Coordinates of C-alpha atoms and ligand atoms in Angstrom, one line a residue:
X69 CA -80.8 -87.8 -68.1
X70 CA -78.6 -86.7 -65.3
X71 CA -79.6 -87.5 -61.8
X72 CA -79.8 -84.7 -59.2
X73 CA -76.4 -85.7 -57.8
X74 CA -74.7 -85.9 -61.0
X75 CA -76.0 -82.4 -62.1
X76 CA -75.1 -81.0 -58.8
X77 CA -71.5 -82.3 -58.9
X78 CA -71.1 -81.1 -62.5
X79 CA -72.2 -77.6 -61.5
X80 CA -70.0 -77.9 -58.4
X81 CA -66.8 -78.7 -60.5
X82 CA -67.5 -75.6 -62.6
X83 CA -68.0 -73.4 -59.6
X84 CA -64.4 -74.0 -58.8
X85 CA -63.5 -71.8 -61.8
X86 CA -65.1 -68.8 -60.4
X87 CA -63.0 -66.3 -58.8
X88 CA -63.7 -64.2 -55.7
X89 CA -61.7 -61.3 -54.1
X90 CA -61.2 -60.4 -50.6
X91 CA -62.5 -57.0 -49.5
X92 CA -62.6 -55.2 -46.3
X93 CA -65.8 -54.0 -44.9
X94 CA -66.9 -52.2 -41.6
X95 CA -68.1 -54.5 -39.0
X96 CA -71.6 -52.8 -39.2
X97 CA -71.7 -53.6 -42.9
X98 CA -70.6 -57.3 -42.6
X99 CA -73.8 -58.8 -41.8
X100 CA -74.2 -62.0 -44.0
X101 CA -70.8 -61.6 -45.5
X102 CA -68.6 -64.6 -45.6
X103 CA -65.4 -64.2 -43.5
X104 CA -62.1 -64.4 -45.3
X105 CA -60.0 -64.5 -42.3
X106 CA -59.9 -65.9 -38.8
X107 CA -60.8 -63.1 -36.3
X108 CA -58.3 -63.4 -33.4
X109 CA -59.1 -62.6 -29.8
X110 CA -56.7 -59.7 -29.1
X111 CA -57.4 -59.9 -25.3
X112 CA -58.5 -62.7 -22.9
X113 CA -62.2 -62.9 -22.6
X114 CA -63.1 -62.0 -20.0
X115 CA -60.1 -59.9 -19.5
X116 CA -60.0 -60.2 -15.8
X117 CA -61.8 -62.4 -13.1
X118 CA -65.2 -60.9 -12.4
X119 CA -68.4 -61.4 -10.8
X120 CA -71.4 -63.1 -12.7
X121 CA -73.9 -61.9 -10.0
X122 CA -74.8 -58.9 -7.9
X123 CA -73.6 -59.9 -4.5
X124 CA -70.7 -60.1 -2.1
X125 CA -67.1 -61.1 -2.8
X126 CA -65.6 -63.3 -0.2
X127 CA -62.5 -65.5 0.4
X128 CA -63.9 -68.9 0.7
X129 CA -63.7 -70.5 4.0
X130 CA -66.2 -73.2 5.1
X131 CA -66.0 -72.2 8.8
X132 CA -67.0 -68.5 8.2
X133 CA -70.6 -67.5 7.8
X134 CA -70.4 -63.8 8.3
X135 CA -68.2 -60.8 7.1
X136 CA -67.6 -57.3 7.6
X137 CA -68.7 -55.1 4.8
X138 CA -65.7 -52.9 3.9
X139 CA -66.7 -51.3 0.6
X140 CA -68.3 -51.8 -2.8
X141 CA -67.2 -52.3 -6.4
X142 CA -69.4 -51.2 -9.3
X143 CA -68.5 -52.6 -12.7
X144 CA -65.6 -50.7 -14.3
X145 CA -64.5 -49.3 -11.0
X146 CA -60.8 -50.3 -11.3
X147 CA -60.8 -50.6 -7.4
X148 CA -57.8 -51.4 -5.3
X149 CA -59.7 -52.8 -2.4
X150 CA -58.7 -56.2 -1.0
X151 CA -60.3 -58.5 1.5
X152 CA -59.3 -61.2 4.0
X153 CA -61.5 -64.0 5.2
X154 CA -63.4 -62.0 7.5
X155 CA -64.2 -59.1 5.3
X156 CA -66.4 -58.7 2.1
X157 CA -67.2 -56.0 -0.4
X158 CA -70.5 -55.6 -2.2
X159 CA -69.8 -56.3 -6.0
X160 CA -71.9 -55.7 -9.0
X161 CA -72.1 -58.0 -12.1
X162 CA -69.1 -57.6 -14.3
X163 CA -67.0 -56.0 -11.7
X164 CA -63.4 -57.3 -11.1
X165 CA -62.9 -59.5 -8.0
X166 CA -61.0 -57.6 -5.2
X167 CA -57.6 -59.0 -4.3
X168 CA -58.2 -62.0 -1.9
X169 CA -61.7 -62.8 -3.2
X170 CA -62.5 -66.1 -5.0
X171 CA -66.2 -66.5 -4.5
X172 CA -69.4 -64.6 -4.8
X173 CA -72.4 -64.9 -2.7
X174 CA -75.6 -63.7 -4.5
X175 CA -77.4 -60.8 -2.8
X176 CA -80.5 -63.0 -2.2
X177 CA -78.4 -65.4 0.0
X178 CA -77.5 -62.9 2.6
X179 CA -79.0 -60.9 5.4
X180 CA -77.6 -57.4 5.9
X181 CA -77.3 -56.1 9.5
X182 CA -75.5 -52.6 9.4
X183 CA -72.1 -53.6 8.3
X184 CA -72.4 -57.3 8.9
X185 CA -73.2 -59.6 6.1
X186 CA -74.7 -63.0 7.2
X187 CA -75.3 -66.0 5.2
X188 CA -78.9 -66.9 5.4
X189 CA -80.2 -70.2 7.0
X190 CA -80.2 -72.9 4.3
X191 CA -78.1 -70.8 1.9
X192 CA -74.9 -72.8 0.6
X193 CA -71.7 -71.6 -0.9
X194 CA -69.1 -73.4 -2.8
X195 CA -65.7 -72.2 -3.6
X196 CA -65.4 -70.3 -6.9
X197 CA -69.2 -69.9 -7.4
X198 CA -70.3 -67.0 -9.7
X199 CA -66.9 -66.1 -10.7
X200 CA -66.0 -65.8 -14.5
X201 CA -62.4 -66.5 -14.7
X202 CA -59.9 -64.6 -17.0
X203 CA -59.9 -66.1 -20.5
X204 CA -62.5 -68.9 -19.7
X205 CA -64.6 -67.8 -22.7
X206 CA -61.6 -67.2 -25.0
X207 CA -57.9 -67.1 -24.6
X208 CA -55.7 -64.3 -25.9
X209 CA -54.7 -65.1 -29.5
X210 CA -57.1 -67.9 -30.0
X211 CA -59.5 -67.9 -32.9
X212 CA -62.7 -66.0 -32.0
X213 CA -64.6 -66.4 -35.4
X214 CA -63.5 -68.8 -38.0
X215 CA -62.7 -68.0 -41.8
X216 CA -65.8 -69.0 -43.9
X217 CA -68.3 -68.1 -41.1
X218 CA -71.3 -66.3 -42.7
X219 CA -71.4 -63.4 -40.2
X220 CA -74.6 -63.3 -38.2
X221 CA -75.2 -60.9 -35.2
X222 CA -74.0 -63.6 -32.8
X223 CA -70.5 -63.7 -34.6
X224 CA -70.4 -59.9 -35.0
X225 CA -71.0 -59.7 -31.2
X226 CA -67.7 -61.6 -30.5
X227 CA -65.9 -59.9 -33.4
X228 CA -66.8 -56.5 -31.8
X229 CA -65.6 -57.7 -28.4
X230 CA -62.3 -58.5 -30.0
X231 CA -62.1 -55.0 -31.5
X232 CA -62.4 -56.1 -35.1
X233 CA -64.1 -52.8 -36.3
X234 CA -63.0 -53.9 -40.0
X235 CA -63.2 -57.4 -41.3
X236 CA -62.0 -59.1 -44.5
X237 CA -64.8 -60.8 -46.4
X238 CA -65.2 -62.5 -49.8
X239 CA -66.6 -60.2 -52.4
X240 CA -70.2 -61.4 -53.3
X241 CA -70.9 -63.0 -56.7
X242 CA -72.5 -60.7 -59.2
X243 CA -75.5 -62.6 -60.4
X244 CA -77.6 -61.4 -63.4
X245 CA -81.2 -62.2 -63.9
X246 CA -82.8 -62.3 -67.4
X247 CA -86.4 -63.5 -67.8
X248 CA -87.9 -64.5 -71.2
X249 CA -91.4 -65.0 -72.4
X250 CA -93.9 -63.4 -74.8
X251 CA -96.5 -63.5 -72.2
X252 CA -94.6 -61.4 -69.6
X253 CA -95.6 -57.9 -68.4
X254 CA -94.3 -55.6 -65.6
X255 CA -95.7 -56.5 -62.3
X256 CA -97.2 -52.9 -62.1
X257 CA -99.5 -53.7 -64.9
X258 CA -102.8 -55.7 -64.7
X259 CA -102.2 -58.6 -67.0
X260 CA -104.5 -58.6 -69.9
X261 CA -104.7 -60.6 -73.1
X262 CA -103.3 -63.7 -71.9
X263 CA -100.2 -62.1 -70.3
X264 CA -98.8 -62.7 -66.9
X265 CA -96.8 -60.8 -64.5
X266 CA -93.1 -61.3 -64.7
X267 CA -92.6 -62.4 -61.2
X268 CA -89.3 -64.4 -61.5
X269 CA -87.1 -61.2 -61.5
X270 CA -88.5 -60.4 -58.1
X271 CA -88.2 -63.8 -56.5
X272 CA -84.6 -64.5 -58.0
X273 CA -83.5 -60.9 -57.2
X274 CA -84.5 -61.3 -53.6
X275 CA -83.3 -65.0 -53.4
X276 CA -79.9 -63.7 -54.4
X277 CA -80.0 -60.8 -51.8
X278 CA -81.1 -63.3 -49.2
X279 CA -77.8 -65.0 -49.5
X280 CA -76.0 -61.7 -49.6
X281 CA -74.7 -62.0 -53.3
X282 CA -75.2 -59.1 -55.7
X283 CA -78.1 -59.2 -57.9
X284 CA -78.1 -57.4 -61.3
X285 CA -81.7 -57.3 -63.0
X286 CA -81.6 -57.4 -66.9
X287 CA -85.5 -57.4 -66.9
X288 CA -87.4 -59.5 -69.4
X289 CA -87.4 -60.0 -73.0
X290 CA -89.9 -61.4 -75.5
X291 CA -89.4 -64.9 -77.1
X292 CA -87.8 -63.4 -80.3
X293 CA -84.5 -64.8 -81.1
X294 CA -82.8 -61.6 -82.1
X295 CA -84.0 -59.8 -79.0
X296 CA -82.9 -62.6 -76.8
X297 CA -79.6 -62.8 -78.6
X298 CA -79.0 -59.1 -78.1
X299 CA -80.0 -59.1 -74.3
X300 CA -77.8 -62.1 -73.6
X301 CA -74.7 -60.7 -75.4
X302 CA -75.1 -57.5 -73.4
X303 CA -75.6 -59.4 -70.2
X304 CA -72.6 -61.6 -71.1
X305 CA -70.6 -58.6 -71.9
X306 CA -70.6 -57.3 -68.3
X307 CA -68.6 -58.7 -65.4
X308 CA -71.0 -61.1 -64.0
X309 CA -70.1 -64.4 -62.3
X310 CA -73.4 -66.0 -62.8
X311 CA -76.2 -65.4 -65.2
X312 CA -79.6 -66.7 -64.4
X313 CA -82.3 -66.8 -67.2
X314 CA -85.9 -68.1 -66.7
X315 CA -88.1 -69.5 -69.4
X316 CA -87.6 -70.7 -72.8
X317 CA -85.7 -74.0 -71.9
X318 CA -88.3 -76.6 -72.5
X319 CA -89.2 -78.2 -75.8
X320 CA -91.8 -75.8 -77.0
X321 CA -91.8 -74.2 -80.5
X322 CA -90.6 -70.9 -78.8
X323 CA -88.1 -72.3 -76.4
X324 CA -85.1 -70.8 -78.2
X325 CA -82.8 -70.2 -75.3
X326 CA -80.5 -73.3 -75.7
X327 CA -79.7 -72.5 -79.4
X328 CA -79.2 -68.7 -78.8
X329 CA -76.9 -69.5 -76.0
X330 CA -74.8 -71.6 -78.2
X331 CA -75.1 -69.0 -81.0
X332 CA -73.6 -66.4 -78.7
X333 CA -70.7 -68.7 -77.7
X334 CA -71.8 -70.3 -74.5
X335 CA -70.8 -73.9 -73.9
X336 CA -73.8 -76.1 -73.0
X337 CA -72.7 -78.5 -70.3
X338 CA -76.0 -80.2 -69.7
X339 CA -79.8 -79.9 -70.2
X340 CA -82.4 -81.5 -68.2
X341 CA -82.0 -83.2 -64.8
X342 CA -84.3 -86.1 -63.4
X343 CA -86.2 -83.9 -60.9
X344 CA -89.7 -82.6 -60.7
X345 CA -90.3 -79.6 -60.8
X346 CA -87.4 -78.1 -62.6
X347 CA -86.7 -80.8 -65.0
X348 CA -85.5 -78.6 -68.1
X349 CA -82.7 -77.0 -66.3
X350 CA -79.8 -75.9 -68.6
X351 CA -76.4 -75.3 -67.6
X352 CA -73.8 -73.6 -69.5
X353 CA -70.3 -71.9 -69.1
X354 CA -69.6 -68.7 -71.1
X355 CA -65.7 -68.6 -71.2
X356 CA -64.0 -65.1 -71.2
X357 CA -60.4 -64.0 -71.0
X358 CA -60.9 -62.2 -67.7
X359 CA -63.4 -64.7 -66.0
X360 CA -66.0 -67.1 -67.0
X361 CA -69.6 -66.9 -66.4
X362 CA -71.8 -69.8 -65.3
X363 CA -75.2 -69.7 -66.8
X364 CA -78.2 -71.3 -65.3
X365 CA -81.3 -71.6 -67.8
X366 CA -84.2 -72.1 -65.2
X367 CA -87.7 -73.0 -66.4
X368 CA -90.0 -70.0 -66.5
X369 CA -92.4 -71.6 -64.0
X370 CA -92.0 -69.6 -60.8
X371 CA -92.2 -72.7 -58.6
X372 CA -89.7 -74.6 -60.6
X373 CA -87.3 -71.6 -61.0
X374 CA -87.1 -71.3 -57.2
X375 CA -86.6 -75.0 -56.7
X376 CA -83.8 -74.8 -59.3
X377 CA -82.3 -71.8 -57.5
X378 CA -82.4 -73.4 -54.3
X379 CA -81.1 -76.8 -55.1
X380 CA -78.4 -76.0 -57.6
X381 CA -77.4 -72.3 -57.2
X382 CA -77.7 -71.5 -53.5
X383 CA -76.3 -74.7 -52.3
X384 CA -73.4 -74.6 -54.7
X385 CA -72.6 -71.1 -53.6
X386 CA -72.6 -72.1 -49.9
X387 CA -70.4 -75.1 -50.9
X388 CA -68.0 -72.8 -52.8
X389 CA -67.6 -70.6 -49.7
X390 CA -67.2 -73.6 -47.4
X391 CA -70.3 -72.6 -45.5
X392 CA -71.7 -75.4 -43.5
X393 CA -75.3 -76.2 -44.7
X394 CA -77.4 -77.3 -41.8
X395 CA -80.8 -76.8 -43.5
X396 CA -81.6 -80.6 -43.8
X397 CA -83.7 -82.2 -41.2
X398 CA -86.0 -85.3 -40.9
X399 CA -89.6 -85.2 -40.2
X400 CA -92.4 -87.7 -39.8
X401 CA -94.8 -87.7 -42.8
X402 CA -98.4 -87.1 -41.9
X403 CA -99.9 -88.4 -45.0
X404 CA -99.3 -91.1 -47.8
X405 CA -97.6 -89.5 -50.9
X406 CA -97.5 -91.1 -54.4
X407 CA -95.8 -90.6 -57.6
X408 CA -95.6 -92.6 -60.9
X409 CA -92.3 -91.7 -62.4
X410 CA -88.7 -92.2 -61.4
X411 CA -87.8 -88.6 -61.0
X412 CA -86.8 -87.1 -57.7
X413 CA -89.6 -84.9 -56.4
X414 CA -89.2 -81.8 -54.5
X415 CA -92.4 -81.3 -52.7
X416 CA -93.2 -78.0 -51.2
X417 CA -94.2 -78.9 -47.7
X418 CA -94.9 -77.6 -44.3
X419 CA -93.1 -78.9 -41.3
X420 CA -94.3 -78.3 -37.7
X421 CA -92.6 -79.2 -34.5
X422 CA -94.7 -81.8 -32.3
X423 CA -93.9 -81.0 -28.7
X424 CA -95.3 -84.0 -27.1
X425 CA -93.5 -86.3 -29.6
X426 CA -90.3 -84.3 -29.9
X427 CA -90.2 -84.7 -33.6
X428 CA -91.1 -82.6 -36.6
X429 CA -94.3 -83.7 -38.7
X430 CA -94.6 -82.7 -42.3
X431 CA -97.3 -82.5 -44.9
X432 CA -97.4 -81.2 -48.4
X433 CA -98.4 -77.7 -49.0
X434 CA -101.2 -77.6 -51.5
X435 CA -101.4 -79.0 -54.9
X436 CA -97.9 -79.8 -56.3
X437 CA -98.4 -78.6 -59.8
X438 CA -95.7 -76.4 -60.9
X439 CA -98.1 -73.4 -61.2
X440 CA -98.8 -73.6 -57.5
X441 CA -97.4 -70.3 -56.2
X442 CA -99.7 -70.2 -53.2
X443 CA -98.7 -73.6 -52.1
X444 CA -95.1 -72.6 -52.3
X445 CA -95.8 -69.4 -50.5
X446 CA -97.3 -71.3 -47.6
X447 CA -94.6 -74.0 -47.5
X448 CA -91.5 -73.7 -45.1
X449 CA -89.5 -76.6 -46.6
X450 CA -88.9 -78.9 -49.7
X451 CA -89.7 -82.6 -49.0
X452 CA -87.5 -85.0 -50.9
X453 CA -89.3 -87.8 -52.6
X454 CA -86.5 -90.1 -53.9
X455 CA -86.2 -91.3 -57.5
X456 CA -86.7 -95.0 -56.8
X457 CA -89.7 -94.7 -54.5
X458 CA -93.3 -94.6 -55.8
X459 CA -94.9 -94.2 -52.2
X460 CA -93.9 -92.4 -49.1
X461 CA -96.2 -93.8 -46.1
X462 CA -97.8 -91.9 -43.4
X463 CA -95.6 -92.2 -40.3
X464 CA -92.4 -92.7 -42.3
X465 CA -89.2 -90.5 -41.6
X466 CA -88.5 -88.3 -44.7
X467 CA -85.8 -85.8 -45.6
X468 CA -86.7 -82.1 -45.9
X469 CA -84.6 -79.0 -46.7
X470 CA -85.6 -76.0 -44.6
X471 CA -86.2 -72.8 -46.7
Ligands
AMP650 P1 -91.5 -71.6 -70.0 O1 -90.5 -72.3 -69.2 O2 -91.1 -70.5 -70.8 O3 -92.2 -72.7 -70.9 O4 -92.6 -71.1 -69.0 C1 -93.3 -71.9 -68.1 C2 -94.4 -71.2 -67.4 O5 -93.9 -70.4 -66.6 C3 -95.4 -70.6 -68.3 O6 -96.7 -70.8 -67.7 C4 -95.0 -69.2 -68.2 O7 -96.0 -68.3 -68.4 C5 -94.4 -68.9 -66.8 N1 -93.3 -67.9 -66.8 C6 -92.4 -67.9 -67.5 N2 -91.6 -66.9 -67.2 C7 -92.1 -66.3 -66.1 C8 -91.8 -65.2 -65.2 N3 -90.7 -64.6 -65.4 N4 -92.4 -64.9 -64.3 C9 -93.7 -65.7 -64.1 N5 -94.0 -66.7 -64.8 C10 -93.3 -67.1 -65.8
MG651 MG1 -91.9 -69.5 -72.4

């Protein structure tokens, strides 16, 4: 059976066949899109020397402790006032420094007597204080936001300051979802007669939206080979990049998916990975003239399905778009954990920052049966319990993936 790393790498190689286009979107619609160009600073930032405090602008001279007030400069005033070492102007945060000024004295450090500004006893000034220099944040023509950044409000702030009202981003992958199972009913129904609600369409749809890809819901279908065949054909006939199915990939009598995928012309790349939950992962490629579709057959179990999505699909999409993944962290285990197989376990867990110790501690979130949706819902990370280990000891450092 393939190890997690082997399976991951095979999938990654196949991702390289996917194609993406570059599209232009308005900056307001760019949230969580992946930038397909560098955004360049079209001005110096800040564009002029300005004050970072409300106060008084002076020409620094260690001998001088008081100045004549000759005016004021609000932000944006475009003032032509200039000063010498005996004069000062009141200046607001963000206002351009008057000619001759190199230093700002904050309001709270001076006493004002009519038109005389005096440095308070004990207040100190150093040359250049509270001045934001032209271009100190970003120089004209330098890269403000790098290609392959997933645009967050902090990046959009800078892009807006550079006047980038439209930006080039990669078009999102179109990702289909098809659930299979005789027991499934719509979530608006009260499940009766051994049925269960088809929740995977919802978790996967929103997991896809969460990484700003484009979900297409093909609903769910009974475990009848002819129905599955028909549904698969119609899904694969659309211009999807990725199709995710759930259910029907285990070894049960009604787990038809593998055979039917072959029947409709998909190439099986692998089946089963040495992990828990999510072992029966099926990975196929459906080759078409225009573009190939990667197919992930995830187990039907909602917990396994989301583990499979997070580990193999989401992370590979991030890799494809060169997005830095900084979701792995180390935490101190708060309890012993045991397992009696040589699979890699992904344990739904809850990590918490321990202020006094300056580290994260982590404990598992409820029972780890693959049916435990409540434990999953209460978790905030997946703890990695490696293949070769049978015990993780309390107090040990473990690797976790933030969710
Ligand atoms: P399977 O992978 O088809 O053997 O299904 C494994 C378990 O997941 C069974 O208990 C199913 O009832 C459940 N299951 C399958 N599909 C779904 C779904 N779409 N939503 C929620 N649970 C499901
Ligand atoms: Mg089933």
